[in-house]
Amino acid sequence: MRTAADTARRQKLAVLTALVLAAAAAYLLYEVNFSNARLFRYAMKIRTPKLLVMLITAFAIGGASIVFQSIINNTIVTPCLLGMNSLYTLIHTAVVFFAGSGSLPAVNANLSFVVDLALMGLAATVIYSYLFQKTRHNVLYVLLIGTVLTSLFSSVQTTLTRVMDPNEYDALLATLVASFNNINSELIFLSLAVLGIVAFALRRELRLLDVLTLGKNQAVNLGVDYDKCVRRLLLGVTLYIAVATAMVGPISFLGLIIANLSRQLLRTYRHGQLILGSALFGMIVLVGGQLLVERVFHYAVPISVFITVGGGFYFLYLLLTNRRT
């Protein structure tokens, strides 16, 4: 039987969906020359891949953030703690440092995406499968390992940039900031395939997520293999973040913002609705923000910079709010 609260949440999700559609339509059609069919087709050819990448990125980061926070049982953490953002910057810095900015891995978007995804997937498998078992399925140890590796990757990357040729460093900077310009449409299908395979492989664990958040003892009493589910979900979260990062670059704090907005708006423990709400919020932030930055105000600064700055303030707000409560 549907309660009034369920109806209200469905209405909120419907409103978010309408906002996403409105933002997507505005991004596609704002300042388009409708009188010239050739120019219109050209504009759609340029804008459609960007829009699809923003929607995919929002879905990947939004879903992964909700799952990650639920596993850790903390709403002010972010999947950035898993170290994938720092590993991404290290990979690209190492490629430019050792092979040069004109090398095939640096200029070929498809090869770069495959290398990023392969290395980050390998790191995720080692950390969140092998080491998770070695630490007797202690999530806090895994977070500590991720934090230490983040510092290690950042330190090595900083060292390489200090001794790098200045011209090579200038070429590197463009790849280290998340951007939706110069999107390779071929990566869209590959990313969707990877995300779909991961979601299908974890379909059982995702259905059990509501039970897992009750705690290990309660989940085990209900017949759930808690440690195995958490291990597989952590690996899935890392792969989703890896796909989003490999597509556009690291976007710090986006997951923190949209996951908490979803929780505050929906006020539910049903993860199907929370994940959908988080993904929709992400789409609104990315598509709406990119529309304002790119088309309305014509800023040269990427939307990821504004998200990082705003996310920092939002993190402090959440920290102070939780401390008061």
XYZ file of C-alpha atoms in Angstrom:
325
model
C 0.000 0.000 0.000
C 1.454 3.357 -1.018
C 1.720 5.868 1.822
C 1.546 9.645 1.634
C 5.324 9.812 2.131
C 5.902 7.454 -0.814
C 3.635 9.553 -2.997
C 5.472 12.727 -1.984
C 8.840 11.170 -2.816
C 7.599 10.016 -6.208
C 6.359 13.524 -6.915
C 9.758 14.980 -5.960
C 11.521 12.525 -8.270
C 9.096 13.485 -11.038
C 9.955 17.159 -10.510
C 13.690 16.368 -10.637
C 13.155 14.405 -13.845
C 11.295 17.348 -15.371
C 14.156 19.676 -14.376
C 16.674 17.337 -16.008
C 14.657 17.285 -19.230
C 14.331 21.072 -19.168
C 18.067 21.535 -18.567
C 18.903 19.060 -21.342
C 16.567 20.778 -23.795
C 17.971 24.201 -22.896
C 21.537 22.963 -23.323
C 20.759 21.515 -26.753
C 18.649 24.375 -28.090
C 19.906 27.584 -26.431
C 21.312 30.015 -29.024
C 20.803 27.549 -31.887
C 20.149 28.874 -35.384
C 16.897 27.131 -36.332
C 16.629 28.916 -39.680
C 19.680 27.139 -41.096
C 19.280 23.347 -41.212
C 22.988 22.739 -41.761
C 24.013 24.853 -38.772
C 21.327 23.210 -36.649
C 22.614 19.706 -37.495
C 26.168 20.810 -36.781
C 25.161 22.224 -33.397
C 23.366 18.997 -32.481
C 26.389 16.976 -33.581
C 28.594 18.963 -31.201
C 26.202 19.289 -28.266
C 24.597 15.843 -28.131
C 27.778 13.904 -27.204
C 28.567 16.473 -24.485
C 25.082 16.097 -23.063
C 25.281 12.302 -23.065
C 28.653 12.352 -21.314
C 27.314 14.685 -18.619
C 24.299 12.416 -18.050
C 26.488 9.292 -17.873
C 28.976 10.968 -15.521
C 26.197 12.160 -13.216
C 24.626 8.696 -13.136
C 27.948 6.975 -12.377
C 29.057 9.376 -9.654
C 25.577 9.777 -8.150
C 24.924 6.059 -7.842
C 28.428 5.242 -6.629
C 28.309 7.966 -3.969
C 25.045 6.747 -2.426
C 26.283 3.150 -2.334
C 29.639 4.182 -0.873
C 28.122 6.339 1.869
C 25.687 3.578 2.812
C 28.464 0.986 3.071
C 30.647 3.285 5.169
C 27.611 4.486 7.149
C 28.726 8.097 6.877
C 27.124 10.820 4.776
C 30.038 13.287 4.740
C 32.483 10.989 2.998
C 33.066 10.880 -0.725
C 34.386 8.214 -3.103
C 37.385 10.499 -3.634
C 38.766 8.748 -0.544
C 39.198 5.633 -2.678
C 42.151 7.285 -4.402
C 40.966 7.029 -8.018
C 41.201 10.783 -8.669
C 44.818 10.882 -7.520
C 45.639 7.758 -9.497
C 44.130 9.364 -12.618
C 46.328 12.463 -12.297
C 49.392 10.281 -11.647
C 48.720 8.141 -14.737
C 48.418 11.146 -17.035
C 51.430 12.872 -15.488
C 53.545 9.732 -15.844
C 52.529 9.298 -19.506
C 53.538 12.873 -20.369
C 56.705 12.695 -18.254
C 58.052 9.442 -19.671
C 56.532 9.356 -23.182
C 55.851 13.021 -23.929
C 52.703 15.013 -24.638
C 52.804 13.973 -28.286
C 52.919 10.235 -27.588
C 50.106 7.914 -28.652
C 48.734 7.313 -25.101
C 48.598 11.075 -24.535
C 46.874 12.109 -27.772
C 44.658 9.087 -28.499
C 41.489 9.445 -26.423
C 40.427 5.818 -26.848
C 43.805 4.430 -25.785
C 44.008 6.888 -22.892
C 40.551 5.825 -21.679
C 41.453 2.136 -21.865
C 44.738 2.699 -19.996
C 43.021 4.770 -17.298
C 40.236 2.259 -16.833
C 42.578 -0.748 -16.848
C 44.991 0.681 -14.274
C 42.271 2.045 -12.012
C 40.324 -1.207 -12.311
C 43.434 -3.195 -11.412
C 44.103 -0.964 -8.414
C 40.477 -1.294 -7.315
C 40.606 -5.075 -7.604
C 43.767 -5.298 -5.502
C 42.639 -2.837 -2.841
C 38.962 -3.645 -2.519
C 39.102 -7.384 -3.094
C 42.453 -8.779 -2.006
C 43.344 -6.267 0.726
C 39.756 -6.166 1.960
C 39.979 -9.883 2.635
C 43.424 -9.546 4.214
C 42.138 -6.932 6.667
C 39.320 -9.323 7.654
C 36.743 -7.197 5.862
C 37.417 -4.088 7.914
C 36.047 -1.114 5.988
C 38.001 1.400 8.086
C 41.295 -0.242 7.126
C 40.323 -0.057 3.477
C 39.545 3.651 3.843
C 42.901 4.158 5.544
C 44.636 2.358 2.667
C 42.798 4.541 0.169
C 43.787 7.708 2.042
C 47.435 6.656 2.221
C 47.494 5.762 -1.477
C 45.906 9.119 -2.308
C 48.765 10.877 -0.516
C 51.314 8.602 -2.208
C 49.910 9.150 -5.703
C 49.708 12.916 -5.131
C 53.282 13.079 -3.846
C 54.681 11.143 -6.806
C 52.637 13.243 -9.245
C 53.877 16.476 -7.642
C 57.479 15.279 -7.858
C 57.134 14.482 -11.558
C 55.593 17.866 -12.365
C 58.423 19.699 -10.580
C 61.079 18.208 -12.844
C 58.931 18.187 -15.978
C 59.585 20.382 -18.977
C 57.439 23.545 -18.685
C 55.974 23.087 -22.165
C 55.006 19.504 -21.375
C 53.483 20.678 -18.096
C 51.295 23.205 -19.924
C 50.021 20.436 -22.190
C 49.398 18.200 -19.168
C 47.294 20.734 -17.264
C 44.458 20.541 -19.779
C 43.976 16.825 -19.044
C 44.045 17.128 -15.252
C 40.935 19.321 -14.983
C 37.563 17.731 -15.669
C 36.147 19.122 -18.894
C 33.257 18.326 -21.212
C 34.924 19.874 -24.245
C 36.348 17.760 -27.048
C 34.279 14.725 -26.077
C 35.046 11.523 -27.969
C 31.695 9.992 -28.882
C 33.268 6.533 -29.189
C 33.870 6.507 -25.431
C 30.152 6.885 -24.757
C 29.277 3.387 -25.925
C 32.284 1.821 -24.194
C 31.447 3.586 -20.918
C 27.801 2.540 -21.094
C 28.886 -1.049 -21.738
C 31.196 -1.083 -18.711
C 28.617 0.533 -16.432
C 25.921 -1.855 -17.625
C 28.098 -4.920 -17.067
C 29.027 -3.796 -13.547
C 25.400 -3.028 -12.654
C 24.259 -6.412 -13.988
C 26.999 -8.244 -12.086
C 26.029 -6.471 -8.853
C 22.252 -6.634 -9.278
C 21.840 -8.991 -6.293
C 24.033 -6.890 -3.990
C 22.209 -3.721 -4.997
C 18.871 -5.316 -4.107
C 20.320 -6.198 -0.691
C 21.641 -2.684 -0.020
C 18.663 -1.760 2.178
C 19.437 -4.800 4.358
C 23.198 -4.133 4.440
C 22.664 -0.689 5.939
C 21.003 -2.282 8.972
C 24.449 -3.411 10.109
C 26.547 -6.525 9.798
C 24.907 -8.503 12.608
C 21.380 -7.855 11.407
C 22.286 -8.605 7.796
C 23.988 -11.876 8.720
C 20.973 -12.892 10.819
C 18.817 -12.329 7.746
C 20.985 -14.726 5.736
C 23.128 -12.176 3.858
C 26.822 -12.786 3.210
C 27.701 -9.302 4.440
C 31.458 -9.335 3.806
C 31.146 -10.642 0.265
C 28.422 -8.126 -0.609
C 30.382 -5.193 0.765
C 33.548 -6.293 -1.025
C 31.760 -6.573 -4.370
C 29.940 -3.256 -3.895
C 33.184 -1.444 -3.029
C 34.746 -2.813 -6.182
C 31.703 -1.706 -8.199
C 31.806 1.789 -6.679
C 35.460 2.126 -7.604
C 34.853 0.972 -11.174
C 31.984 3.448 -11.586
C 34.177 6.291 -10.322
C 36.973 5.061 -12.583
C 34.704 5.189 -15.649
C 33.480 8.707 -14.852
C 37.004 9.934 -14.109
C 38.485 8.319 -17.218
C 35.801 9.981 -19.373
C 36.084 13.604 -18.221
C 38.671 13.811 -15.429
C 38.334 14.117 -11.657
C 35.356 16.068 -10.295
C 35.945 16.431 -6.573
C 32.945 16.862 -4.246
C 30.286 16.255 -6.904
C 29.339 12.938 -5.300
C 29.224 14.525 -1.845
C 26.905 17.294 -3.035
C 24.378 15.271 -5.008
C 24.236 12.296 -2.611
C 23.440 14.513 0.363
C 20.950 16.609 -1.603
C 19.148 13.376 -2.493
C 19.089 12.226 1.131
C 17.872 15.589 2.393
C 15.141 15.876 -0.222
C 13.770 12.320 -0.162
C 14.246 11.427 3.528
C 14.165 7.689 2.923
C 16.293 4.590 3.372
C 15.165 3.034 0.095
C 18.306 3.053 -1.985
C 16.543 2.674 -5.302
C 14.983 6.098 -4.810
C 18.135 7.595 -3.270
C 20.323 6.484 -6.173
C 17.829 7.818 -8.703
C 17.558 11.128 -6.835
C 21.339 11.465 -6.600
C 21.776 10.764 -10.318
C 19.068 13.296 -11.212
C 20.649 15.954 -8.994
C 23.983 15.255 -10.669
C 22.447 15.705 -14.105
C 20.893 19.007 -13.054
C 24.184 20.271 -11.597
C 26.331 19.235 -14.565
C 23.968 20.084 -17.423
C 22.571 23.240 -15.838
C 25.990 24.364 -14.651
C 27.610 23.707 -18.017
C 24.809 25.646 -19.706
C 25.414 28.662 -17.488
C 29.205 28.521 -17.717
C 29.447 27.765 -21.431
C 26.457 29.505 -23.008
C 25.102 32.179 -20.652
C 28.136 33.718 -18.923
C 30.767 32.440 -21.400
C 33.319 31.636 -18.703
C 36.572 29.953 -19.675
C 36.685 28.195 -16.292
C 35.349 24.584 -16.401
C 32.252 23.736 -14.398
C 34.327 21.254 -12.365
C 36.184 24.158 -10.737
C 32.940 25.723 -9.504
C 31.751 22.315 -8.247
C 35.001 21.805 -6.317
C 34.822 25.239 -4.688
C 31.122 24.961 -3.877
C 31.588 21.404 -2.659
C 34.251 22.524 -0.215
C 31.845 24.981 1.402
C 29.058 22.385 1.352
C 31.350 19.901 3.096
C 32.019 22.415 5.873
C 28.261 23.005 6.180
C 27.605 19.271 6.528
C 30.419 18.912 9.028
C 29.102 21.718 11.221
C 25.514 20.483 10.935
C 26.431 16.938 11.959
C 28.495 18.227 14.848
C 25.529 20.204 16.173
C 23.240 17.192 15.936
